[in-house]
Structure formats: C-alpha cells, structure tokens
Amino acid sequence: MTQPAQTDPVVEVRGLHKVFRDFWHRPKVRALDGITFDIGPGEVFGLLGPNGSGKSTTIKILLGLLHPSEGSVQVLGCPPTSVSAKQDIGYLPEESYLYRYLTPRETLRFYGRLFDLPTPVLDTRTRELLDMVGLPHAANRPVGEFSKGMSRRIGIAQALINDPRLVILDEPTSGLDPLVQQTVLELDAGRSRI
Amino acid sequence: MRGIRQGWILAGLTAIEIVRQPVCLLLTITAVAACLLSPLTLMHNFGEDGKLARDGGLAFHFLFGLFLAAQASATALHRELQSGTAAAILSKPVNRMVFFLAKCGGVAVVLVGFSAAVTMATLLATRTAEVFLMTRQYVGYVMDWRTGIMALAAIPAAVATAARLNYRTRRSFTSSAFVMLLVYLACVVVYALLMDRHGRFAPLASPLEWRILGVSYLVLLALLILSVFTVTVSTRLPAGPTLLAASALVIAGLVSDYLFGSRLSSPAFARLGYAIIPNWQNFWMADALNAGGRISYPYLTGATVYAACMITALLGIGLLTFERTETR
C-alpha cells in the first residue's frame, strides 16, 4: 500500500448519504443528505449542527462503524473499514464507552495492546496521558466508580494512546471542567482533528 | 500474529466480563450444590451404586450449562454493541472477524470453567454416594461423608475467600468466587484420590469414576454449539429474541429424532432439518455408563467432528452477518 503524501487530504468525503432503515428495511430516518468535504493534514475541522443533524453519524461512517448508503469516503488514503487506516486514528466517542471494572491504567494498557505498542512505549504513554488528563492519583480505581467528567478524561487519554495522526473527537468538552476543557482544546498541534 | 494477540486480549476480557456477572456465579454454585447434595439427601440408587448421583450430576451440568451458555452468549456481544464498547474497540485497528471470534472464544472459556466445576462436583458426588463394599475389614453399604462434606464446604469457602479478597484488595467478588470454587473443588478431588472411603490415607484405593469425563466432554460440546449459535444470532437481535431463538434451537434439537428422524428416507426438508439442527441426543450419553459401560473413543471422535462442523458453519454465518452489522 502506498503512503499518502503529506499534502494529500487526510479525510475525503464525497456525496455522502445515510438512510437508517427499520427491521423490515424500510427507510426510517435520512441522517445525511449528500455531504462533501476534505480535511487536510494538521487541519482542525468542526462539524456543527443541532441535535440529530448527523454529526455523530458522519464520524461513525469515517470510522467504518456505520456503512454509507451512498457516496465515498477515504480516511488516510484507505476505505474507512480498513484496519490499517485505524492504526493512525484516535477516537473519543460521544460518551466514554469504557469497561467499568478496569482501572484507568488497565484501560490504557488494554487499548494500547490493541495497537501492538511495545511495553516500554505503552508504560511511558500511559504515565504521560494519565498526567495530561490529571488522573495519576486515581490510576488504580475501577472506572465504574468515576464521575462523568473523570470517565471523559480517560476517554480522551485512550483516544491518544497510539499517538494518532488523525483525532476524531465527538463532543470532546462535554462533562469536563474548564481546566480540562482547555487542555482538550489545546491538544497537541500538528494532528488533524475533527 | 497481531490478530491472534488481539484475539487473546479480547477473549480474555470477554471471559472476565461474563464471570463478573452475578448470574454466572449463581448458576455455577447452584449446579455444583445440586450435584453434591444429591447423594447426601437421596437414598435411592436406581439399581446401581452411584447411578443417581452420576446421572443427576450430568443432568445438572446439561441443564444449568444450557442456561449459562444462552445467557452469557446472548449478552456478550449484544451488550457491547448497545453500550458502545464495541464501537470503541472497532474504531481501533481490530478486524471485525477477530472481534467476533474473540467473543465466542471468551464465552467458550467460561463454559469450560463451568464444565470443569460441575464435572469435579459430579466426580465427588459419585464418590460420596452410597456403595456396597465387601472387604476383609468391612461388609455393607458405606457413604463417603467426609468427601461429600468437604466438597460442599468448598462453596462457602470460595464465597468467604472472595469476600475477603474483595475487602482487602477490591478484587471482583464474583470472579474471585468463581475461580476459588474451581481451586477448592480441585483440592477436594486431590483429597479424594489420596484417601479411601473410610477417611484413611490410601492413595488411589477408592478411585473416582473417571469414565464420567467422556460424557461431560460431550455435554460441553453441546454447550459450545449452543453458545456459538446464540452469539451468531445476537449479531442481529437483542437479548430477549436471541434467548427465544436459543430456546427454540434447544427444543428442536431435543426432538430432532422424533421430528425428522423417522422421515429421513422421504422429504428433502426432513433430511435438511436433521442436518442443520444440532441433535442434542448425540451429546447426552449418560445411559452409556450404566452397568460399568463407557464411551468409546471412536464415538467421542465422531461427536467432536460433528460438533466442529456445526460450530464452523455457525461461525461462518456469524462472521458474515457481523461484517455488515452497524455499530451505533
């Protein structure tokens, strides 16, 4: 597979449609109606709109979690379902979907191991990320005991565990106190962000 | 290699998730207690020493195993699809095939653990059960109370140890109790191997009924087929309808011989039905142990191949459906 050039768009979306269907395959909701956009390297790109306007649907299509009804999507030069493209993507879901019984340290190690990170790298990144989100003191408590804001911080840390080129954040500041909101908004420059 | 490593990680996590559910511990403890109580409370032997304890233990294994297989499998995948953890994992470089197979693998690990616990309980129950002994020192019926009581004590001991671990180290109570139950039952099996029925140190003087293992293995195969079917259905249906589908398969498989067996020579639908519905009768061989009988190795091999074909076909269907499942 050829690596995309540094100037190539990181995300290319062309005429994207998404229709959700019911159990009988009848159209139920038209979530996306022909959207087109490009995101370049290092660009910060925001999807704005009222509730139900298809922001999360777009993000999930970019991640290969939902299938488009029409249109084409390329992420880092690959189709969104490609496993290799996901190697360089970090994703923070709208709600932090975490295993309740794992501690923050175990959570980060679990996600890091899915990226096949070597143990020394994983240890370093786990420590750095726990410091970044301000949770080193709670590293050994089960995530299920955390408040929404604390869970959100772990969600942010797991999204960055692989040092991604493209970070996709779904409502990144919801549930966070102003200090951590600022940290999220200043997430290292140089990455492409949605 | 990377897929295999990811599969191990995800299967382990799935197994831990299931074992942490109280229902898993409840079903395992109930099955073990039912096996161990049967020789202590009932004074019938169905015409053969230890037969009631043996058949009862295997029946509890099958019955509670069906509940556990259906419940654990119906929730293992669907719960993650609903809660969003599946989306979080599939947004990482994890192949859907690996994810699906890991879910099935995790459920299988729990079922193996459950089967190990209930099989040990059945072995200990048959050892406890009343038998007629005729030796130089003793003639008459003897019941191995010590083994029976020690085996039963494994249950509160596992619960107490898990509670202590939870208090001191905050480890999950349910998963600790499940693991400790296996450990304590294994200790009682070792005790039973070292002591005779009168409680004297006499290694292997009163051997356990190892031939039960063949029948337990067949029951485990049936549970694995049901679990893969249930995980496959749960790629498309929520937990309730999935459990209904699993129940329908259990009933259809139990009456498969009656429904299709007598019509095998004629209509195609009967042959098709007989081929695609797992026939549970092939995996229920408790009667083969009557009067000192045992399961032959060719039969075990044939049943393994039959189960492997069923599981492979179901995994194939599951992989196809999960590939197109949308993760919201």
PDB file of N, CA and C in Angstrom, chain A residues 18 20-21 23 28 60 63-68 83 86-87 89-91 93 97-102 110-111 113-116 141-142 145 158-159 161, chain B residues 2 5-6 9-10 13-14 16-17 20 80 82-96 99 103 170 236-237 323-328:
ATOM      1  N   LYS A  18     -26.794   8.883   4.145  1.00  0.00           N
ATOM      2  CA  LYS A  18     -27.037   7.779   5.073  1.00  0.00           C
ATOM      3  C   LYS A  18     -28.515   7.741   5.423  1.00  0.00           C
ATOM      4  N   PHE A  20     -31.122   5.487   7.661  1.00  0.00           N
ATOM      5  CA  PHE A  20     -31.319   4.381   8.609  1.00  0.00           C
ATOM      6  C   PHE A  20     -32.623   3.678   8.262  1.00  0.00           C
ATOM      7  N   ARG A  21     -32.609   2.363   8.355  1.00  0.00           N
ATOM      8  CA  ARG A  21     -33.789   1.573   7.988  1.00  0.00           C
ATOM      9  C   ARG A  21     -34.318   0.832   9.197  1.00  0.00           C
ATOM     10  N   PHE A  23     -36.543  -2.579  10.935  1.00  0.00           N
ATOM     11  CA  PHE A  23     -36.354  -4.037  10.896  1.00  0.00           C
ATOM     12  C   PHE A  23     -36.705  -4.627   9.529  1.00  0.00           C
ATOM     13  N   LYS A  28     -36.236   4.792   7.485  1.00  0.00           N
ATOM     14  CA  LYS A  28     -36.788   5.327   8.729  1.00  0.00           C
ATOM     15  C   LYS A  28     -36.353   6.779   8.913  1.00  0.00           C
ATOM     16  N   LYS A  60     -19.093   8.249  12.698  1.00  0.00           N
ATOM     17  CA  LYS A  60     -19.100   6.780  12.733  1.00  0.00           C
ATOM     18  C   LYS A  60     -18.887   6.181  11.344  1.00  0.00           C
ATOM     19  N   LEU A  63     -15.252   6.172  10.695  1.00  0.00           N
ATOM     20  CA  LEU A  63     -14.562   5.113  11.450  1.00  0.00           C
ATOM     21  C   LEU A  63     -14.945   3.713  10.972  1.00  0.00           C
ATOM     22  N   GLY A  64     -15.832   3.626   9.992  1.00  0.00           N
ATOM     23  CA  GLY A  64     -16.243   2.313   9.485  1.00  0.00           C
ATOM     24  C   GLY A  64     -17.219   1.598  10.390  1.00  0.00           C
ATOM     25  N   LEU A  65     -17.797   2.323  11.355  1.00  0.00           N
ATOM     26  CA  LEU A  65     -18.756   1.678  12.269  1.00  0.00           C
ATOM     27  C   LEU A  65     -20.139   1.629  11.646  1.00  0.00           C
ATOM     28  N   LEU A  66     -20.453   2.607  10.813  1.00  0.00           N
ATOM     29  CA  LEU A  66     -21.700   2.608  10.035  1.00  0.00           C
ATOM     30  C   LEU A  66     -21.331   2.568   8.555  1.00  0.00           C
ATOM     31  N   HIS A  67     -22.215   2.025   7.757  1.00  0.00           N
ATOM     32  CA  HIS A  67     -21.951   1.927   6.313  1.00  0.00           C
ATOM     33  C   HIS A  67     -22.741   2.998   5.588  1.00  0.00           C
ATOM     34  N   PRO A  68     -22.101   3.750   4.675  1.00  0.00           N
ATOM     35  CA  PRO A  68     -22.847   4.793   3.954  1.00  0.00           C
ATOM     36  C   PRO A  68     -23.872   4.176   3.004  1.00  0.00           C
ATOM     37  N   VAL A  83      -8.456  -1.745   8.384  1.00  0.00           N
ATOM     38  CA  VAL A  83      -7.825  -1.846   9.697  1.00  0.00           C
ATOM     39  C   VAL A  83      -6.540  -1.017   9.738  1.00  0.00           C
ATOM     40  N   LYS A  86      -6.920   2.648  10.660  1.00  0.00           N
ATOM     41  CA  LYS A  86      -7.269   2.903  12.070  1.00  0.00           C
ATOM     42  C   LYS A  86      -6.033   2.918  12.974  1.00  0.00           C
ATOM     43  N   GLN A  87      -4.919   2.443  12.436  1.00  0.00           N
ATOM     44  CA  GLN A  87      -3.677   2.467  13.202  1.00  0.00           C
ATOM     45  C   GLN A  87      -3.305   3.905  13.578  1.00  0.00           C
ATOM     46  N   ILE A  89      -5.532   6.552  13.808  1.00  0.00           N
ATOM     47  CA  ILE A  89      -6.704   7.336  14.212  1.00  0.00           C
ATOM     48  C   ILE A  89      -6.918   7.204  15.717  1.00  0.00           C
ATOM     49  N   GLY A  90      -7.260   8.311  16.343  1.00  0.00           N
ATOM     50  CA  GLY A  90      -7.688   8.281  17.738  1.00  0.00           C
ATOM     51  C   GLY A  90      -9.137   8.735  17.784  1.00  0.00           C
ATOM     52  N   TYR A  91      -9.969   8.054  18.558  1.00  0.00           N
ATOM     53  CA  TYR A  91     -11.408   8.357  18.561  1.00  0.00           C
ATOM     54  C   TYR A  91     -11.907   8.491  19.993  1.00  0.00           C
ATOM     55  N   PRO A  93     -15.425   8.729  21.701  1.00  0.00           N
ATOM     56  CA  PRO A  93     -16.875   8.658  21.445  1.00  0.00           C
ATOM     57  C   PRO A  93     -17.625   9.748  22.210  1.00  0.00           C
ATOM     58  N   TYR A  97     -17.160   5.131  26.406  1.00  0.00           N
ATOM     59  CA  TYR A  97     -17.540   3.726  26.490  1.00  0.00           C
ATOM     60  C   TYR A  97     -16.367   2.943  27.055  1.00  0.00           C
ATOM     61  N   LEU A  98     -16.375   2.755  28.341  1.00  0.00           N
ATOM     62  CA  LEU A  98     -15.237   2.101  28.991  1.00  0.00           C
ATOM     63  C   LEU A  98     -15.716   0.868  29.740  1.00  0.00           C
ATOM     64  N   TYR A  99     -14.800  -0.065  29.940  1.00  0.00           N
ATOM     65  CA  TYR A  99     -15.124  -1.239  30.756  1.00  0.00           C
ATOM     66  C   TYR A  99     -15.093  -0.812  32.218  1.00  0.00           C
ATOM     67  N   ARG A 100     -16.208  -0.971  32.894  1.00  0.00           N
ATOM     68  CA  ARG A 100     -16.389  -0.402  34.223  1.00  0.00           C
ATOM     69  C   ARG A 100     -15.415  -0.945  35.266  1.00  0.00           C
ATOM     70  N   TYR A 101     -15.004  -2.186  35.085  1.00  0.00           N
ATOM     71  CA  TYR A 101     -14.206  -2.806  36.141  1.00  0.00           C
ATOM     72  C   TYR A 101     -12.700  -2.625  35.935  1.00  0.00           C
ATOM     73  N   LEU A 102     -12.304  -2.058  34.791  1.00  0.00           N
ATOM     74  CA  LEU A 102     -10.872  -1.823  34.583  1.00  0.00           C
ATOM     75  C   LEU A 102     -10.477  -0.493  35.220  1.00  0.00           C
ATOM     76  N   PHE A 110      -4.969  -1.770  27.968  1.00  0.00           N
ATOM     77  CA  PHE A 110      -5.809  -2.614  27.101  1.00  0.00           C
ATOM     78  C   PHE A 110      -5.868  -2.024  25.679  1.00  0.00           C
ATOM     79  N   TYR A 111      -6.176  -0.727  25.588  1.00  0.00           N
ATOM     80  CA  TYR A 111      -6.269  -0.119  24.255  1.00  0.00           C
ATOM     81  C   TYR A 111      -4.898  -0.062  23.578  1.00  0.00           C
ATOM     82  N   ARG A 113      -2.502  -2.181  23.910  1.00  0.00           N
ATOM     83  CA  ARG A 113      -2.146  -3.522  23.425  1.00  0.00           C
ATOM     84  C   ARG A 113      -2.875  -3.846  22.125  1.00  0.00           C
ATOM     85  N   LEU A 114      -4.058  -3.260  21.923  1.00  0.00           N
ATOM     86  CA  LEU A 114      -4.760  -3.471  20.649  1.00  0.00           C
ATOM     87  C   LEU A 114      -3.968  -2.847  19.495  1.00  0.00           C
ATOM     88  N   PHE A 115      -3.156  -1.819  19.813  1.00  0.00           N
ATOM     89  CA  PHE A 115      -2.306  -1.199  18.790  1.00  0.00           C
ATOM     90  C   PHE A 115      -0.943  -1.876  18.717  1.00  0.00           C
ATOM     91  N   ASP A 116      -0.757  -2.925  19.517  1.00  0.00           N
ATOM     92  CA  ASP A 116       0.512  -3.656  19.494  1.00  0.00           C
ATOM     93  C   ASP A 116       1.683  -2.783  19.932  1.00  0.00           C
ATOM     94  N   ARG A 141      -8.119   2.930  40.517  1.00  0.00           N
ATOM     95  CA  ARG A 141      -9.528   2.746  40.912  1.00  0.00           C
ATOM     96  C   ARG A 141     -10.343   2.296  39.705  1.00  0.00           C
ATOM     97  N   PRO A 142     -11.337   1.413  39.895  1.00  0.00           N
ATOM     98  CA  PRO A 142     -12.147   0.996  38.737  1.00  0.00           C
ATOM     99  C   PRO A 142     -12.862   2.198  38.102  1.00  0.00           C
ATOM    100  N   GLU A 145     -16.372   3.555  39.080  1.00  0.00           N
ATOM    101  CA  GLU A 145     -16.609   4.407  40.255  1.00  0.00           C
ATOM    102  C   GLU A 145     -16.413   5.889  39.929  1.00  0.00           C
ATOM    103  N   GLN A 158      -7.443   7.521  26.215  1.00  0.00           N
ATOM    104  CA  GLN A 158      -7.413   6.330  25.341  1.00  0.00           C
ATOM    105  C   GLN A 158      -7.407   6.709  23.868  1.00  0.00           C
ATOM    106  N   ALA A 159      -8.007   7.872  23.545  1.00  0.00           N
ATOM    107  CA  ALA A 159      -8.017   8.303  22.138  1.00  0.00           C
ATOM    108  C   ALA A 159      -6.617   8.686  21.659  1.00  0.00           C
ATOM    109  N   ILE A 161      -3.715   7.218  22.884  1.00  0.00           N
ATOM    110  CA  ILE A 161      -2.736   6.210  23.313  1.00  0.00           C
ATOM    111  C   ILE A 161      -1.781   5.822  22.178  1.00  0.00           C
TER     112      ILE A 161
ATOM    113  N   ARG B   2      -0.628 -10.517  14.863  1.00  0.00           N
ATOM    114  CA  ARG B   2      -1.233  -9.418  15.613  1.00  0.00           C
ATOM    115  C   ARG B   2      -2.698  -9.725  15.921  1.00  0.00           C
ATOM    116  N   ARG B   5      -2.915 -12.095  18.779  1.00  0.00           N
ATOM    117  CA  ARG B   5      -2.675 -11.407  20.068  1.00  0.00           C
ATOM    118  C   ARG B   5      -3.911 -10.607  20.486  1.00  0.00           C
ATOM    119  N   GLN B   6      -4.476  -9.875  19.510  1.00  0.00           N
ATOM    120  CA  GLN B   6      -5.686  -9.091  19.826  1.00  0.00           C
ATOM    121  C   GLN B   6      -6.817 -10.018  20.252  1.00  0.00           C
ATOM    122  N   ILE B   9      -6.444 -11.047  23.821  1.00  0.00           N
ATOM    123  CA  ILE B   9      -6.767  -9.938  24.745  1.00  0.00           C
ATOM    124  C   ILE B   9      -8.288  -9.788  24.856  1.00  0.00           C
ATOM    125  N   LEU B  10      -8.959  -9.789  23.694  1.00  0.00           N
ATOM    126  CA  LEU B  10     -10.407  -9.557  23.689  1.00  0.00           C
ATOM    127  C   LEU B  10     -11.165 -10.752  24.279  1.00  0.00           C
ATOM    128  N   LEU B  13     -10.891 -10.597  28.001  1.00  0.00           N
ATOM    129  CA  LEU B  13     -11.754  -9.550  28.550  1.00  0.00           C
ATOM    130  C   LEU B  13     -13.218 -10.003  28.552  1.00  0.00           C
ATOM    131  N   THR B  14     -13.627 -10.682  27.482  1.00  0.00           N
ATOM    132  CA  THR B  14     -14.997 -11.201  27.402  1.00  0.00           C
ATOM    133  C   THR B  14     -15.261 -12.195  28.526  1.00  0.00           C
ATOM    134  N   ILE B  16     -13.733 -12.423  31.392  1.00  0.00           N
ATOM    135  CA  ILE B  16     -13.770 -11.714  32.686  1.00  0.00           C
ATOM    136  C   ILE B  16     -15.122 -11.023  32.862  1.00  0.00           C
ATOM    137  N   GLU B  17     -15.586 -10.396  31.772  1.00  0.00           N
ATOM    138  CA  GLU B  17     -16.890  -9.698  31.834  1.00  0.00           C
ATOM    139  C   GLU B  17     -18.008 -10.664  32.220  1.00  0.00           C
ATOM    140  N   ARG B  20     -17.803 -11.956  35.821  1.00  0.00           N
ATOM    141  CA  ARG B  20     -18.143 -10.917  36.799  1.00  0.00           C
ATOM    142  C   ARG B  20     -19.646 -10.721  36.942  1.00  0.00           C
ATOM    143  N   GLU B  80     -22.238  -5.272  24.386  1.00  0.00           N
ATOM    144  CA  GLU B  80     -21.159  -4.383  23.951  1.00  0.00           C
ATOM    145  C   GLU B  80     -21.601  -3.514  22.772  1.00  0.00           C
ATOM    146  N   GLN B  82     -24.651  -2.465  22.386  1.00  0.00           N
ATOM    147  CA  GLN B  82     -25.559  -1.471  22.958  1.00  0.00           C
ATOM    148  C   GLN B  82     -24.798  -0.427  23.773  1.00  0.00           C
ATOM    149  N   SER B  83     -23.833  -0.896  24.569  1.00  0.00           N
ATOM    150  CA  SER B  83     -23.161   0.021  25.496  1.00  0.00           C
ATOM    151  C   SER B  83     -22.155   0.920  24.780  1.00  0.00           C
ATOM    152  N   GLY B  84     -21.727   0.520  23.596  1.00  0.00           N
ATOM    153  CA  GLY B  84     -20.782   1.355  22.852  1.00  0.00           C
ATOM    154  C   GLY B  84     -19.345   0.890  22.978  1.00  0.00           C
ATOM    155  N   THR B  85     -19.067  -0.077  23.874  1.00  0.00           N
ATOM    156  CA  THR B  85     -17.682  -0.529  23.994  1.00  0.00           C
ATOM    157  C   THR B  85     -17.230  -1.229  22.698  1.00  0.00           C
ATOM    158  N   ALA B  86     -18.176  -1.855  21.995  1.00  0.00           N
ATOM    159  CA  ALA B  86     -17.819  -2.485  20.713  1.00  0.00           C
ATOM    160  C   ALA B  86     -17.372  -1.416  19.721  1.00  0.00           C
ATOM    161  N   ALA B  87     -18.079  -0.278  19.710  1.00  0.00           N
ATOM    162  CA  ALA B  87     -17.704   0.815  18.798  1.00  0.00           C
ATOM    163  C   ALA B  87     -16.318   1.335  19.150  1.00  0.00           C
ATOM    164  N   ALA B  88     -16.049   1.463  20.457  1.00  0.00           N
ATOM    165  CA  ALA B  88     -14.740   1.972  20.883  1.00  0.00           C
ATOM    166  C   ALA B  88     -13.628   1.017  20.438  1.00  0.00           C
ATOM    167  N   ILE B  89     -13.887  -0.282  20.501  1.00  0.00           N
ATOM    168  CA  ILE B  89     -12.847  -1.246  20.115  1.00  0.00           C
ATOM    169  C   ILE B  89     -12.712  -1.332  18.597  1.00  0.00           C
ATOM    170  N   LEU B  90     -13.855  -1.321  17.893  1.00  0.00           N
ATOM    171  CA  LEU B  90     -13.790  -1.445  16.427  1.00  0.00           C
ATOM    172  C   LEU B  90     -13.282  -0.166  15.763  1.00  0.00           C
ATOM    173  N   SER B  91     -13.186   0.935  16.534  1.00  0.00           N
ATOM    174  CA  SER B  91     -12.563   2.142  15.974  1.00  0.00           C
ATOM    175  C   SER B  91     -11.037   2.032  16.044  1.00  0.00           C
ATOM    176  N   LYS B  92     -10.542   1.010  16.741  1.00  0.00           N
ATOM    177  CA  LYS B  92      -9.100   0.727  16.782  1.00  0.00           C
ATOM    178  C   LYS B  92      -8.782  -0.261  15.651  1.00  0.00           C
ATOM    179  N   PRO B  93      -7.508  -0.530  15.404  1.00  0.00           N
ATOM    180  CA  PRO B  93      -7.189  -1.449  14.292  1.00  0.00           C
ATOM    181  C   PRO B  93      -7.501  -2.907  14.632  1.00  0.00           C
ATOM    182  N   VAL B  94      -8.767  -3.173  14.877  1.00  0.00           N
ATOM    183  CA  VAL B  94      -9.209  -4.531  15.227  1.00  0.00           C
ATOM    184  C   VAL B  94     -10.164  -5.013  14.135  1.00  0.00           C
ATOM    185  N   ASN B  95      -9.819  -6.117  13.532  1.00  0.00           N
ATOM    186  CA  ASN B  95     -10.653  -6.709  12.497  1.00  0.00           C
ATOM    187  C   ASN B  95     -11.967  -7.205  13.114  1.00  0.00           C
ATOM    188  N   ARG B  96     -13.063  -7.011  12.403  1.00  0.00           N
ATOM    189  CA  ARG B  96     -14.359  -7.481  12.917  1.00  0.00           C
ATOM    190  C   ARG B  96     -14.359  -8.989  13.152  1.00  0.00           C
ATOM    191  N   PHE B  99     -12.756  -9.715  16.393  1.00  0.00           N
ATOM    192  CA  PHE B  99     -13.644  -9.312  17.489  1.00  0.00           C
ATOM    193  C   PHE B  99     -14.722 -10.373  17.720  1.00  0.00           C
ATOM    194  N   LYS B 103     -15.177 -12.947  20.942  1.00  0.00           N
ATOM    195  CA  LYS B 103     -16.392 -13.011  21.774  1.00  0.00           C
ATOM    196  C   LYS B 103     -16.783 -14.476  21.986  1.00  0.00           C
ATOM    197  N   ARG B 170      -9.997  -5.231  46.854  1.00  0.00           N
ATOM    198  CA  ARG B 170     -11.028  -4.707  45.964  1.00  0.00           C
ATOM    199  C   ARG B 170     -11.170  -5.528  44.679  1.00  0.00           C
ATOM    200  N   ARG B 236     -27.582  -9.758  15.287  1.00  0.00           N
ATOM    201  CA  ARG B 236     -28.707  -9.061  14.653  1.00  0.00           C
ATOM    202  C   ARG B 236     -29.875  -8.806  15.589  1.00  0.00           C
ATOM    203  N   LEU B 237     -30.013  -9.602  16.641  1.00  0.00           N
ATOM    204  CA  LEU B 237     -31.196  -9.472  17.506  1.00  0.00           C
ATOM    205  C   LEU B 237     -30.804  -9.073  18.919  1.00  0.00           C
ATOM    206  N   GLU B 323     -20.064  -8.847   9.867  1.00  0.00           N
ATOM    207  CA  GLU B 323     -19.321  -7.970   8.956  1.00  0.00           C
ATOM    208  C   GLU B 323     -20.186  -6.791   8.516  1.00  0.00           C
ATOM    209  N   ARG B 324     -21.495  -7.016   8.382  1.00  0.00           N
ATOM    210  CA  ARG B 324     -22.398  -5.947   7.914  1.00  0.00           C
ATOM    211  C   ARG B 324     -23.191  -5.314   9.064  1.00  0.00           C
ATOM    212  N   THR B 325     -22.940  -5.771  10.289  1.00  0.00           N
ATOM    213  CA  THR B 325     -23.672  -5.185  11.423  1.00  0.00           C
ATOM    214  C   THR B 325     -23.173  -3.765  11.675  1.00  0.00           C
ATOM    215  N   GLU B 326     -24.109  -2.832  11.826  1.00  0.00           N
ATOM    216  CA  GLU B 326     -23.710  -1.454  12.101  1.00  0.00           C
ATOM    217  C   GLU B 326     -23.551  -1.263  13.605  1.00  0.00           C
ATOM    218  N   THR B 327     -22.513  -0.546  13.986  1.00  0.00           N
ATOM    219  CA  THR B 327     -22.193  -0.348  15.395  1.00  0.00           C
ATOM    220  C   THR B 327     -22.513   1.098  15.757  1.00  0.00           C
ATOM    221  N   ARG B 328     -23.626   1.300  16.466  1.00  0.00           N
ATOM    222  CA  ARG B 328     -24.056   2.681  16.729  1.00  0.00           C
ATOM    223  C   ARG B 328     -23.439   3.235  18.005  1.00  0.00           C
TER     224      ARG B 328
END
